[in-house]
PDB file of C-alpha atoms in Angstrom:
ATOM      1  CA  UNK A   1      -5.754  23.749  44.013  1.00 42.00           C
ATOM      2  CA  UNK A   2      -1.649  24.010  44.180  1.00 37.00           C
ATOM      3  CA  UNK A   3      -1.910  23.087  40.388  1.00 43.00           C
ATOM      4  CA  UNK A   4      -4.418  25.352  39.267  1.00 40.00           C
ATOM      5  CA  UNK A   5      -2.859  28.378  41.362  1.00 40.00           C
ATOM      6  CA  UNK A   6       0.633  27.352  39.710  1.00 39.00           C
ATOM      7  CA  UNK A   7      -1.650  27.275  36.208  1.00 41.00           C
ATOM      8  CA  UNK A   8      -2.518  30.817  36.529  1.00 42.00           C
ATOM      9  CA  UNK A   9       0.868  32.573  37.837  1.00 38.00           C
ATOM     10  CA  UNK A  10       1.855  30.545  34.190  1.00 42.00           C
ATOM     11  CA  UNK A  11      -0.698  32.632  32.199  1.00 40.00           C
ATOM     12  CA  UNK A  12      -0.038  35.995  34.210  1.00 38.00           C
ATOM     13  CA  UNK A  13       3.946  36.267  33.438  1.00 36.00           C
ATOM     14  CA  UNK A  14       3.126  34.295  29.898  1.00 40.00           C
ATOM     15  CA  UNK A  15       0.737  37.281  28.484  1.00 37.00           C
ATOM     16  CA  UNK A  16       0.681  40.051  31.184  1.00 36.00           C
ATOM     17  CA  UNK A  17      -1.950  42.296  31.941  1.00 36.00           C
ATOM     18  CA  UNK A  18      -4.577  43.058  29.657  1.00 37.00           C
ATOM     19  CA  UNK A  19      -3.007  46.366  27.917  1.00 36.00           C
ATOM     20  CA  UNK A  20      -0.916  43.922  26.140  1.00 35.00           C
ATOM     21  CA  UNK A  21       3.178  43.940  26.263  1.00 33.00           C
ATOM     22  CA  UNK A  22       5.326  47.171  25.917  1.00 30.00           C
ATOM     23  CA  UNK A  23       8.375  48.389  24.526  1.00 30.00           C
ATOM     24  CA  UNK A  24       9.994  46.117  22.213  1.00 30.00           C
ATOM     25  CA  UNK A  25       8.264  43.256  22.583  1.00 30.00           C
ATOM     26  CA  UNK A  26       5.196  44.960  20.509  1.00 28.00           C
ATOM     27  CA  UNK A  27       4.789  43.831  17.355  1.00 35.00           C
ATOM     28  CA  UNK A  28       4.062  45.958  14.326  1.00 35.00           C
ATOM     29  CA  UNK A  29       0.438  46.473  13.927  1.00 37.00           C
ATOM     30  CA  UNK A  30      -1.358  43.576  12.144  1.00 40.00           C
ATOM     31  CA  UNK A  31       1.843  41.781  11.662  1.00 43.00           C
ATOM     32  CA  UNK A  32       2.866  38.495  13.106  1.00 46.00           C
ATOM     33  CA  UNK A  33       4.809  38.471  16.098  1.00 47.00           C
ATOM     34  CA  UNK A  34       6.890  35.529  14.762  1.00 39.00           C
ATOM     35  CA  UNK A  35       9.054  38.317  12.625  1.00 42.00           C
ATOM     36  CA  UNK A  36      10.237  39.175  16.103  1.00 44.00           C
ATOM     37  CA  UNK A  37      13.823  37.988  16.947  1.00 46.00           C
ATOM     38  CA  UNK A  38      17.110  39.162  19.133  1.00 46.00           C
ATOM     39  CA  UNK A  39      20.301  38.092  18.271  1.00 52.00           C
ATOM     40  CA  UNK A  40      20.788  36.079  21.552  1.00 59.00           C
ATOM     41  CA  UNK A  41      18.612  33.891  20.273  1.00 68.00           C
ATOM     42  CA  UNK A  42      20.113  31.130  18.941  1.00 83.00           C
ATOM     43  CA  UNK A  43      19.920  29.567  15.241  1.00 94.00           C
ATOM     44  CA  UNK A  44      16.979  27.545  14.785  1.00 97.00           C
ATOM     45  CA  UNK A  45      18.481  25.017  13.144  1.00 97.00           C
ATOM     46  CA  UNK A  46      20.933  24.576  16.050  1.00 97.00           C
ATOM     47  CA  UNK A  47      18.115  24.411  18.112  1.00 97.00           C
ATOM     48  CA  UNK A  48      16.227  21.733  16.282  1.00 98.00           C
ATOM     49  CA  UNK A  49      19.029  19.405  16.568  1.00 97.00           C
ATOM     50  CA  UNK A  50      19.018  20.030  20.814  1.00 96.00           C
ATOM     51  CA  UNK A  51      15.171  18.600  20.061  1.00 97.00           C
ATOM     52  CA  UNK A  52      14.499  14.862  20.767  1.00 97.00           C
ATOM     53  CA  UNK A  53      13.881  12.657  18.031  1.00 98.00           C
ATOM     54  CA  UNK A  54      11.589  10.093  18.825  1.00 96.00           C
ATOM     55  CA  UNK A  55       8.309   8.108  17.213  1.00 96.00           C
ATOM     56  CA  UNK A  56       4.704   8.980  17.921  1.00 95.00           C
ATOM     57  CA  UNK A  57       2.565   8.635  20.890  1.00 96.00           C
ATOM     58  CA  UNK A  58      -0.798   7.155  20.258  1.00 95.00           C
ATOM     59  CA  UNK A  59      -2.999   9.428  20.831  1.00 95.00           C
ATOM     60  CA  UNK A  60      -5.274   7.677  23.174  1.00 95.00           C
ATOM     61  CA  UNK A  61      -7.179  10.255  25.753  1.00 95.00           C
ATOM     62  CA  UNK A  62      -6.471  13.332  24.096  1.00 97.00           C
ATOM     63  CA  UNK A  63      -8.747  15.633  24.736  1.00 96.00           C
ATOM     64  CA  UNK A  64      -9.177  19.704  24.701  1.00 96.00           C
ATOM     65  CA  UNK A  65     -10.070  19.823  28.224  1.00 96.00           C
ATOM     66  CA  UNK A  66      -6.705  18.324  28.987  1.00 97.00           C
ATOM     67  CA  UNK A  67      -5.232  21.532  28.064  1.00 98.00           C
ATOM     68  CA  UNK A  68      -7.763  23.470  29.952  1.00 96.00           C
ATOM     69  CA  UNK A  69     -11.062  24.177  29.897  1.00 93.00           C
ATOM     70  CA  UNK A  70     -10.985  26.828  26.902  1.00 92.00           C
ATOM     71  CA  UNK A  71      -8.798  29.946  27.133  1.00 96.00           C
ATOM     72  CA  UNK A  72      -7.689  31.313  30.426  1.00 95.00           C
ATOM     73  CA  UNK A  73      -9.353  34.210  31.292  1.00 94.00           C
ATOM     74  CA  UNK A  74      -6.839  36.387  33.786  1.00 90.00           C
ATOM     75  CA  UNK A  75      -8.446  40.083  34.932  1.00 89.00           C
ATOM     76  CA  UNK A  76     -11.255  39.390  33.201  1.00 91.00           C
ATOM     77  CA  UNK A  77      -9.076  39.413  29.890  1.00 95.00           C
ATOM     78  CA  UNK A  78      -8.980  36.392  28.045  1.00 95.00           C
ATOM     79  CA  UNK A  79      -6.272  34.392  26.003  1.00 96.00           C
ATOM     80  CA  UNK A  80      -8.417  34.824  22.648  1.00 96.00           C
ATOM     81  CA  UNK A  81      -8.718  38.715  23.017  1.00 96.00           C
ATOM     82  CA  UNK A  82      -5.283  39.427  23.983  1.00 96.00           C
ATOM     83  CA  UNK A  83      -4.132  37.645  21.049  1.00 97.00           C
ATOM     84  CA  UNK A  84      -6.626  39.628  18.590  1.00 97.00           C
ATOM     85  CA  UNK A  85      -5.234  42.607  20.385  1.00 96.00           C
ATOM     86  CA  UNK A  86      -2.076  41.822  19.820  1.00 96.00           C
ATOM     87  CA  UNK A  87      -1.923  40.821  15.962  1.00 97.00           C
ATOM     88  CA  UNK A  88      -4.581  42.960  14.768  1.00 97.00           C
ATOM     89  CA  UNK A  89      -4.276  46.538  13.105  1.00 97.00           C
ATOM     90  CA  UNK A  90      -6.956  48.899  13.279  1.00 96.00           C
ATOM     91  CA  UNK A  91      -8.431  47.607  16.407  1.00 96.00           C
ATOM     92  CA  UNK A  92     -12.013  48.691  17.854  1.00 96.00           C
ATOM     93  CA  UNK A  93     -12.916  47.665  21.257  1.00 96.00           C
ATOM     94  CA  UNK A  94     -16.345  47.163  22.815  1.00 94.00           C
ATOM     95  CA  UNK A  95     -17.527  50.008  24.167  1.00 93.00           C
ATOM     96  CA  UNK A  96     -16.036  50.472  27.875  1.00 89.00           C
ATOM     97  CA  UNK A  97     -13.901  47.273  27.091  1.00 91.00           C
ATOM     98  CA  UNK A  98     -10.146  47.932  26.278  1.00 89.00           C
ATOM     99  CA  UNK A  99     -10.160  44.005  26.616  1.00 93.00           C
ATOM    100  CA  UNK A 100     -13.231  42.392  24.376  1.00 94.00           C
ATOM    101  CA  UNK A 101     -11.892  43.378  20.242  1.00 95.00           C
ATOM    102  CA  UNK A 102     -14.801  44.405  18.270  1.00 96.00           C
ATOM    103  CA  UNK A 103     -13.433  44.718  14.512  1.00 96.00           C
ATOM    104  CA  UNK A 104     -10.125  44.684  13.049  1.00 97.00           C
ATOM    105  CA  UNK A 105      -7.862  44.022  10.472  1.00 98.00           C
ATOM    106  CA  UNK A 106      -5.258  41.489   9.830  1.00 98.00           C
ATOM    107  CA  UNK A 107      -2.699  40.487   7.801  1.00 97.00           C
ATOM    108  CA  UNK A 108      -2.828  36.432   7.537  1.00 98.00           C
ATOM    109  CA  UNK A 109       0.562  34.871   8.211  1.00 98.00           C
ATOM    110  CA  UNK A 110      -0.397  31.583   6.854  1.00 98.00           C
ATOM    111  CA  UNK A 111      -1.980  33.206   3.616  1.00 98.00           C
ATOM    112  CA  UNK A 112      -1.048  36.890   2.845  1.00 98.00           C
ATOM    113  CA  UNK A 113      -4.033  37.730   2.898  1.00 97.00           C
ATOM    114  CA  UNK A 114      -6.210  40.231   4.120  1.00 97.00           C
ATOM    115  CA  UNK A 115      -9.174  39.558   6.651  1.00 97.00           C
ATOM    116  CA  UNK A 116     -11.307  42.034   8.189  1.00 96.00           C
ATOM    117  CA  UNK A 117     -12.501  40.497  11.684  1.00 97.00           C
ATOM    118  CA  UNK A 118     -15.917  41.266  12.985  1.00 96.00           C
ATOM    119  CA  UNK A 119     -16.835  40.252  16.507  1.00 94.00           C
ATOM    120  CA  UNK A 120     -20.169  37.686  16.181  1.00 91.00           C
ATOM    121  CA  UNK A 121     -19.977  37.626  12.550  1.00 87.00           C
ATOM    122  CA  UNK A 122     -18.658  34.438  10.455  1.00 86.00           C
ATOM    123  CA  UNK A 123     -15.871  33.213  12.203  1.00 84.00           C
ATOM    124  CA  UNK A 124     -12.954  34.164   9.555  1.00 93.00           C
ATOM    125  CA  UNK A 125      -9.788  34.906  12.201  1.00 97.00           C
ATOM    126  CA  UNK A 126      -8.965  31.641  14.306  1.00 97.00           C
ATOM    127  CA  UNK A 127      -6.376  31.510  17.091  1.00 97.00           C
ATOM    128  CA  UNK A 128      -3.820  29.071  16.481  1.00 98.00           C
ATOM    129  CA  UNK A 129      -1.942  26.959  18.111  1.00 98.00           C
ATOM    130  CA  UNK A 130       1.391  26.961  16.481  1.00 98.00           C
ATOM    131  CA  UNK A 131       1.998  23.299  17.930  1.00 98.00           C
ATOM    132  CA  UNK A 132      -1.351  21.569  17.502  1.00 98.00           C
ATOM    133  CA  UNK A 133      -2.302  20.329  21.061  1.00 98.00           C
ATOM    134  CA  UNK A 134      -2.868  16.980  19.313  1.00 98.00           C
ATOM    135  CA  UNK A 135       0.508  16.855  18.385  1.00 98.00           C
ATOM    136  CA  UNK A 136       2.201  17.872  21.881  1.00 98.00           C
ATOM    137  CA  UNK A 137      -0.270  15.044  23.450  1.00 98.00           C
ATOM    138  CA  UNK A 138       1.386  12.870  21.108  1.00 98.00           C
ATOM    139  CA  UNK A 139       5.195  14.407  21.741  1.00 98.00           C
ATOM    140  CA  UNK A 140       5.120  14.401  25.420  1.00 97.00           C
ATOM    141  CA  UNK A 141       2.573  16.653  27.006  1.00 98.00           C
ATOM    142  CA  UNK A 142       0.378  13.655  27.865  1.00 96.00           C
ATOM    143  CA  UNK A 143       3.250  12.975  30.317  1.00 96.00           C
ATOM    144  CA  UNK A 144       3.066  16.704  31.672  1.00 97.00           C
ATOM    145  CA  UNK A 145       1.061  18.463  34.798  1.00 97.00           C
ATOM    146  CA  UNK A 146      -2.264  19.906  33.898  1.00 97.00           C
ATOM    147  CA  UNK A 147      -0.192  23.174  34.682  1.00 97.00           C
ATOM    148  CA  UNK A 148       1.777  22.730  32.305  1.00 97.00           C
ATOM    149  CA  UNK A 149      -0.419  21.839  29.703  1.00 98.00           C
ATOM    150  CA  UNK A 150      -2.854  25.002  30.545  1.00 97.00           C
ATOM    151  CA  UNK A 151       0.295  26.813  30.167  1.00 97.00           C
ATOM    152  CA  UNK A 152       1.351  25.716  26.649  1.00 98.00           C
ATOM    153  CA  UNK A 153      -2.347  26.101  25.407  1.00 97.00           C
ATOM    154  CA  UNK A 154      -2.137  29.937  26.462  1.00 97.00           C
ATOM    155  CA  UNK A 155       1.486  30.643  25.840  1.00 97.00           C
ATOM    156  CA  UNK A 156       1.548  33.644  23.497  1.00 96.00           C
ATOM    157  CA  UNK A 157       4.897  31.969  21.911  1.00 97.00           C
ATOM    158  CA  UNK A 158       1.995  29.431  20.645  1.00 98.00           C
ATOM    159  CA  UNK A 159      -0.873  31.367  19.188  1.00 98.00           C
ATOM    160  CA  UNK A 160      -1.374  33.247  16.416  1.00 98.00           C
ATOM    161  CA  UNK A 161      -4.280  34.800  14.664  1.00 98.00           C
ATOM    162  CA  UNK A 162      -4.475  33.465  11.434  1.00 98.00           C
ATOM    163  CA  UNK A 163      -7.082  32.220   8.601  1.00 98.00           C
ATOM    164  CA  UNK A 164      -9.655  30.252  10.198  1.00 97.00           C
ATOM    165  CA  UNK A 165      -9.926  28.087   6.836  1.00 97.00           C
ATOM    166  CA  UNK A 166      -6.314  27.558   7.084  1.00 97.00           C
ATOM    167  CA  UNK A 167      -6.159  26.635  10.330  1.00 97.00           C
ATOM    168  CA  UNK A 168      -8.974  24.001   9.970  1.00 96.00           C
ATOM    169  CA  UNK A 169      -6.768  22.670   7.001  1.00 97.00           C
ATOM    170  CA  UNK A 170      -3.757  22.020   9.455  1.00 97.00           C
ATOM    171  CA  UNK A 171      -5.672  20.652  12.068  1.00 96.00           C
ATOM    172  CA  UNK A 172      -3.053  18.361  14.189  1.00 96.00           C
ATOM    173  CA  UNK A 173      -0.684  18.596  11.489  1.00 97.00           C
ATOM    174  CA  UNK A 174       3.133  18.740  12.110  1.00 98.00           C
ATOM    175  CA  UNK A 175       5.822  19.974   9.821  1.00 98.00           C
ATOM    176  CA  UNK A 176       5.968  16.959   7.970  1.00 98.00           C
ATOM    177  CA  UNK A 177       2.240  16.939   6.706  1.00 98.00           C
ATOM    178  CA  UNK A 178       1.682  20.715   6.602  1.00 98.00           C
ATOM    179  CA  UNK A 179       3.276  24.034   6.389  1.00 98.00           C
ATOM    180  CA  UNK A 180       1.570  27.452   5.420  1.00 98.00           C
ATOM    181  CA  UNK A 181       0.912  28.062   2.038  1.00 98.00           C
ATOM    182  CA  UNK A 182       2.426  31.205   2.473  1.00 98.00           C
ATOM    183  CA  UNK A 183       6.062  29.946   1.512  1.00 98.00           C
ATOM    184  CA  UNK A 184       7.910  33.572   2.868  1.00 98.00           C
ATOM    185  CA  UNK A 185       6.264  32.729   6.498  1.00 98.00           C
ATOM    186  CA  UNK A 186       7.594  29.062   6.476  1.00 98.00           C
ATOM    187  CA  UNK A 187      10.769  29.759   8.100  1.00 98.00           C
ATOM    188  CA  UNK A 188       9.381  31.644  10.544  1.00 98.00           C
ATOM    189  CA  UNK A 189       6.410  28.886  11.465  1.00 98.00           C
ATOM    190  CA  UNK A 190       9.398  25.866  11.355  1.00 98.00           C
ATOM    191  CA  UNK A 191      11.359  28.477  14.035  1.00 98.00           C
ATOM    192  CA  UNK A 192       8.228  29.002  16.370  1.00 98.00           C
ATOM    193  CA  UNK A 193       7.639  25.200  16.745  1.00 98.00           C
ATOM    194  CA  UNK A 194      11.241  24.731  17.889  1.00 98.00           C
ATOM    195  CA  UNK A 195      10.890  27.154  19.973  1.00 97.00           C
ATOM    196  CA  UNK A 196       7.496  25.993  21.344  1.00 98.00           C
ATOM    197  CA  UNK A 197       8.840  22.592  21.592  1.00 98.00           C
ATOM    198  CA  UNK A 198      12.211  23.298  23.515  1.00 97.00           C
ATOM    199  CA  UNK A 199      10.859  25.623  25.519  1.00 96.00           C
ATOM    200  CA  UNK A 200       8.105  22.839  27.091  1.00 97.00           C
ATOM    201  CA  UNK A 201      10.388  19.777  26.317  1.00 97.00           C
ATOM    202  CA  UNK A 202       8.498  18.024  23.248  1.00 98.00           C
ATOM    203  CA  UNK A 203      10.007  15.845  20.610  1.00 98.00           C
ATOM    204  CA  UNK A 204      10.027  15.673  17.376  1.00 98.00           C
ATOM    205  CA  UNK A 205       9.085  12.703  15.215  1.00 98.00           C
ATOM    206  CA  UNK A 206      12.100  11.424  12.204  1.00 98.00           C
ATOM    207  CA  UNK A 207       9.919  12.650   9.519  1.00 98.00           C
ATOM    208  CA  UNK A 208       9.124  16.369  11.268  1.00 98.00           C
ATOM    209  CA  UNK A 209      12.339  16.970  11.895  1.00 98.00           C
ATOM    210  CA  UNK A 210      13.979  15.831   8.293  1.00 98.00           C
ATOM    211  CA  UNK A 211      10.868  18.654   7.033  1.00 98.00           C
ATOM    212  CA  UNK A 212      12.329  21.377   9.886  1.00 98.00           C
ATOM    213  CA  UNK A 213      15.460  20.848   8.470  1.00 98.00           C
ATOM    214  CA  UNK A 214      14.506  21.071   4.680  1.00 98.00           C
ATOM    215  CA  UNK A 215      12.580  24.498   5.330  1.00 98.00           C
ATOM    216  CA  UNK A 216      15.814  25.950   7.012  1.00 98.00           C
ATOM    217  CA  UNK A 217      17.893  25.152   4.668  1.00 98.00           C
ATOM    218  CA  UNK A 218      16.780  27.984   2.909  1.00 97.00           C
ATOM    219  CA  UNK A 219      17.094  30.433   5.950  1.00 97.00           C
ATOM    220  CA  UNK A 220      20.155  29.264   7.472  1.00 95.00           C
ATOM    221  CA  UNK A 221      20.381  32.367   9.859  1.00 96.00           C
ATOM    222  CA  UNK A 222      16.776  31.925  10.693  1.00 97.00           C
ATOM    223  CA  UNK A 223      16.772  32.644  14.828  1.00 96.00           C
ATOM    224  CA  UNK A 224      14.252  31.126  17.082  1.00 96.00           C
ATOM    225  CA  UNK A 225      11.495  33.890  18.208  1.00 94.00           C
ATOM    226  CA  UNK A 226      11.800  35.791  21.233  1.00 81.00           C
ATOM    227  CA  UNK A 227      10.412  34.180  24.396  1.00 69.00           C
ATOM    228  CA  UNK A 228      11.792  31.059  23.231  1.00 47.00           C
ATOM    229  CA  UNK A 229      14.214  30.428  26.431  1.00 46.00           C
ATOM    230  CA  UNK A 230      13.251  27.593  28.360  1.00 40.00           C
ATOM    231  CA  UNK A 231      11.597  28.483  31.673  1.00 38.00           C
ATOM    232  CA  UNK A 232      10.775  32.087  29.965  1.00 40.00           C
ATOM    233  CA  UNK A 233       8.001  32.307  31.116  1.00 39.00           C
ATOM    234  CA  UNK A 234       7.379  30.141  34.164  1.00 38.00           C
ATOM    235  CA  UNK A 235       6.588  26.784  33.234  1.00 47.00           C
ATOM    236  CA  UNK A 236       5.500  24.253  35.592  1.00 45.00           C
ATOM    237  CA  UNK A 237       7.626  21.053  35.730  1.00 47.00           C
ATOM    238  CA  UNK A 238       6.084  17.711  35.163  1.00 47.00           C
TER     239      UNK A 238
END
């Protein structure tokens, strides 16, 4: 019970209430959060060096479920809707829902391209986890707290809306066996995983990192996205 009550505080300062975030922290409408930066934040490329370097994990008894059983669902507002409410323009809502997204409009990071989403048609907008789950079990989380685990899989610093086809492509990927194809967004992508990865204390493999580095060499003032700092927001210790 301690766990799953330290699970859901997690989720509740991780992605607020269900009207989304306010002020800055709102992203452009239909555009990915990751263009979102401060300049406190440091240089990802500093930051990837702070980053472990270690081999791979086997990946014996990975599954979802370890993560959580689906998204998180806090005041009846789930992890999946908040993040379609948060990257996509031209929103519609079910009717007396300003949780549940009904149609919208988005602007693929992964892809460029455009993708109208239709709530219970073919599934064309996936959620993403920026760090595969697959890889973190791999990289450390199977050494984590359930708590920490739920918290990673519904971290908004983690998820974004993107092609579903795309998405399937990169499966458990890392840097090192897949990137977007959309080459402007690479930076961008390399900068969220750091940032994912410091802030929950993952490593990276020899071969991930040498790819990290080789994408931000060509954006050497690329910053790590906001909500990047470690223990911002609450995450449970192992």
């Amino acid at each position: 019970m301690l766990g799953r009550s330290i699970a859901a505080l997690a989720v509740v300062v991780a992605i607020g209430g269900c009207g989304g975030t306010s002020g800055s922290d709102v992203p452009t409408a239909g555009a990915a959060p990751a263009t979102h930066h401060t300049r406190s934040a440091p240089p990802a490329r500093a930051a990837l060096e702070e980053l472990p370097v270690k081999g791979r994990a086997p990946k014996t008894g990975y599954s979802r479920q370890a993560f959580g059983a689906g998204w998180r669902d806090v005041g009846g507002c789930d992890t999946r809707d908040r993040m379609l409410r948060r990257d996509l323009s031209r929103k519609a809502f079910v009717p007396s829902d300003d949780c549940r997204v009904l149609s919208g409009h988005l602007k693929d990071p992964y892809t460029a391209t455009a993708i109208t989403f239709v709530r219970g048609g073919p599934s064309e907008v996936d959620i993403d986890h920026v760090v595969a789950l697959g890889d973190a079990w791999q990289k450390g989380a199977q050494q984590w707290s359930s708590a920490r685990r739920v918290a990673l899989a519904n971290d908004p610093l983690n998820l974004l809306s993107v092609q579903a086809s795309a998405n399937r492509q990169k499966g458990d990927g890392d840097a090192a066996t897949w990137l977007p194809p959309n080459k402007a967004f690479r930076c961008r992508y390399v900068a969220r995983q750091i940032a994912v990865k410091r802030k929950y204390g993952a490593w990276v493999t020899r071969a991930e990192h040498d790819a990290m580095a080789r994408v931000l060499a060509k954006c050497p003032g690329q910053r790590l996205p906001r909500g990047g700092r470690l223990g911002a927001p609450v995450v449970p210790r192992p």
